[in-house]
Amino acid sequence: MYRIGLGHDTHRLTVGTAIVIGGIWIEHNRSAVGHSDADVLLHAITDAILGAAALGDIGELFPDNDLANKGRDSSELLREASEQVKRAGWHIVNLDCVVFAERPKILPHREKIREKIAEILGVNIELVWLKGKTGEGVGPVGQEQAISAECIAMIER
């Protein structure tokens, strides 16, 4: 039995010195704003695998009104969600992810990000794919006011 889940996340950007994408800190003049570390990609992946397994979403499991989640490393959230998915009898078949950001460019960091995601989930790197898309100067992403990510996850029982 196969199931598919879709995850999406968006965070505002502000002046900063680094941004975390897929568990990797990248030097940048903007930072994402959020209750946890604001890792837009790991949040999208977390929602995708939880949705595929019909186990809720990131906001239910790790609410932003819980002080325990303030500044929390999103890799911890993804790891916990992944364990819940495994306990429910599912395993990841593959992930296909997109980060929407004018800058930083994703391609120079893609392999490190894929490696980190695979490590967090305990899967082979070949099961994780990542693409970067700009906003072509249009809208909140293109104007560097926001960063977004989407992920489709396929799981199998």
PDB file of C-alpha atoms in Angstrom, residues 27-90:
ATOM      1  CA  GLU A  27      25.641  32.378   5.533  1.00  0.00           C
ATOM      2  CA  HIS A  28      23.222  34.919   4.142  1.00  0.00           C
ATOM      3  CA  ASN A  29      22.162  38.516   4.769  1.00  0.00           C
ATOM      4  CA  ARG A  30      18.613  37.371   5.544  1.00  0.00           C
ATOM      5  CA  SER A  31      17.195  35.060   8.230  1.00  0.00           C
ATOM      6  CA  ALA A  32      13.831  33.324   8.372  1.00  0.00           C
ATOM      7  CA  VAL A  33      11.454  34.302  11.172  1.00  0.00           C
ATOM      8  CA  GLY A  34       9.688  31.531  13.084  1.00  0.00           C
ATOM      9  CA  HIS A  35       8.925  29.988  16.456  1.00  0.00           C
ATOM     10  CA  SER A  36      11.479  27.204  15.974  1.00  0.00           C
ATOM     11  CA  ASP A  37      14.641  27.650  13.887  1.00  0.00           C
ATOM     12  CA  ALA A  38      12.323  28.445  10.901  1.00  0.00           C
ATOM     13  CA  ASP A  39      13.732  25.733   8.622  1.00  0.00           C
ATOM     14  CA  VAL A  40      11.136  25.997   5.878  1.00  0.00           C
ATOM     15  CA  LEU A  41      12.296  22.838   4.077  1.00  0.00           C
ATOM     16  CA  LEU A  42      12.300  20.528   7.091  1.00  0.00           C
ATOM     17  CA  HIS A  43       8.872  21.871   8.055  1.00  0.00           C
ATOM     18  CA  ALA A  44       7.501  21.037   4.596  1.00  0.00           C
ATOM     19  CA  ILE A  45       9.017  17.533   4.742  1.00  0.00           C
ATOM     20  CA  THR A  46       7.598  16.977   8.233  1.00  0.00           C
ATOM     21  CA  ASP A  47       4.104  17.910   7.047  1.00  0.00           C
ATOM     22  CA  ALA A  48       4.447  15.757   3.919  1.00  0.00           C
ATOM     23  CA  ILE A  49       5.321  12.546   5.772  1.00  0.00           C
ATOM     24  CA  LEU A  50       2.772  13.156   8.525  1.00  0.00           C
ATOM     25  CA  GLY A  51       0.075  13.878   5.946  1.00  0.00           C
ATOM     26  CA  ALA A  52       0.910  10.782   3.927  1.00  0.00           C
ATOM     27  CA  ALA A  53       0.487   8.640   7.049  1.00  0.00           C
ATOM     28  CA  ALA A  54      -2.633  10.600   8.150  1.00  0.00           C
ATOM     29  CA  LEU A  55      -0.943  11.431  11.473  1.00  0.00           C
ATOM     30  CA  GLY A  56      -1.715  15.139  11.668  1.00  0.00           C
ATOM     31  CA  ASP A  57       0.590  18.023  10.881  1.00  0.00           C
ATOM     32  CA  ILE A  58       3.537  19.901  12.313  1.00  0.00           C
ATOM     33  CA  GLY A  59       1.315  22.448  14.079  1.00  0.00           C
ATOM     34  CA  GLU A  60      -0.577  19.717  15.931  1.00  0.00           C
ATOM     35  CA  LEU A  61       2.508  17.802  17.039  1.00  0.00           C
ATOM     36  CA  PHE A  62       4.727  20.814  17.750  1.00  0.00           C
ATOM     37  CA  PRO A  63       2.454  23.835  18.394  1.00  0.00           C
ATOM     38  CA  ASP A  64       3.977  27.301  18.252  1.00  0.00           C
ATOM     39  CA  ASN A  65       2.281  28.231  21.531  1.00  0.00           C
ATOM     40  CA  ASP A  66       4.356  25.582  23.345  1.00  0.00           C
ATOM     41  CA  LEU A  67       7.488  27.179  24.800  1.00  0.00           C
ATOM     42  CA  ALA A  68       9.289  23.824  24.467  1.00  0.00           C
ATOM     43  CA  ASN A  69       9.318  24.412  20.703  1.00  0.00           C
ATOM     44  CA  LYS A  70      10.723  27.972  20.907  1.00  0.00           C
ATOM     45  CA  GLY A  71      13.973  28.083  18.919  1.00  0.00           C
ATOM     46  CA  ARG A  72      13.885  24.304  18.535  1.00  0.00           C
ATOM     47  CA  ASP A  73      16.036  22.567  15.913  1.00  0.00           C
ATOM     48  CA  SER A  74      13.677  21.471  13.140  1.00  0.00           C
ATOM     49  CA  SER A  75      15.714  18.318  12.562  1.00  0.00           C
ATOM     50  CA  GLU A  76      14.431  17.151  15.981  1.00  0.00           C
ATOM     51  CA  LEU A  77      10.860  17.765  14.851  1.00  0.00           C
ATOM     52  CA  LEU A  78      11.385  15.836  11.615  1.00  0.00           C
ATOM     53  CA  ARG A  79      13.118  12.979  13.437  1.00  0.00           C
ATOM     54  CA  GLU A  80      10.211  12.668  15.906  1.00  0.00           C
ATOM     55  CA  ALA A  81       7.617  12.809  13.126  1.00  0.00           C
ATOM     56  CA  SER A  82       9.549  10.189  11.166  1.00  0.00           C
ATOM     57  CA  GLU A  83       9.586   7.875  14.180  1.00  0.00           C
ATOM     58  CA  GLN A  84       5.806   8.228  14.514  1.00  0.00           C
ATOM     59  CA  VAL A  85       5.389   7.363  10.837  1.00  0.00           C
ATOM     60  CA  LYS A  86       7.611   4.286  11.271  1.00  0.00           C
ATOM     61  CA  ARG A  87       5.716   3.173  14.400  1.00  0.00           C
ATOM     62  CA  ALA A  88       2.508   3.369  12.357  1.00  0.00           C
ATOM     63  CA  GLY A  89       4.019   0.826   9.963  1.00  0.00           C
ATOM     64  CA  TRP A  90       5.148   3.094   7.122  1.00  0.00           C
TER      65      TRP A  90
END
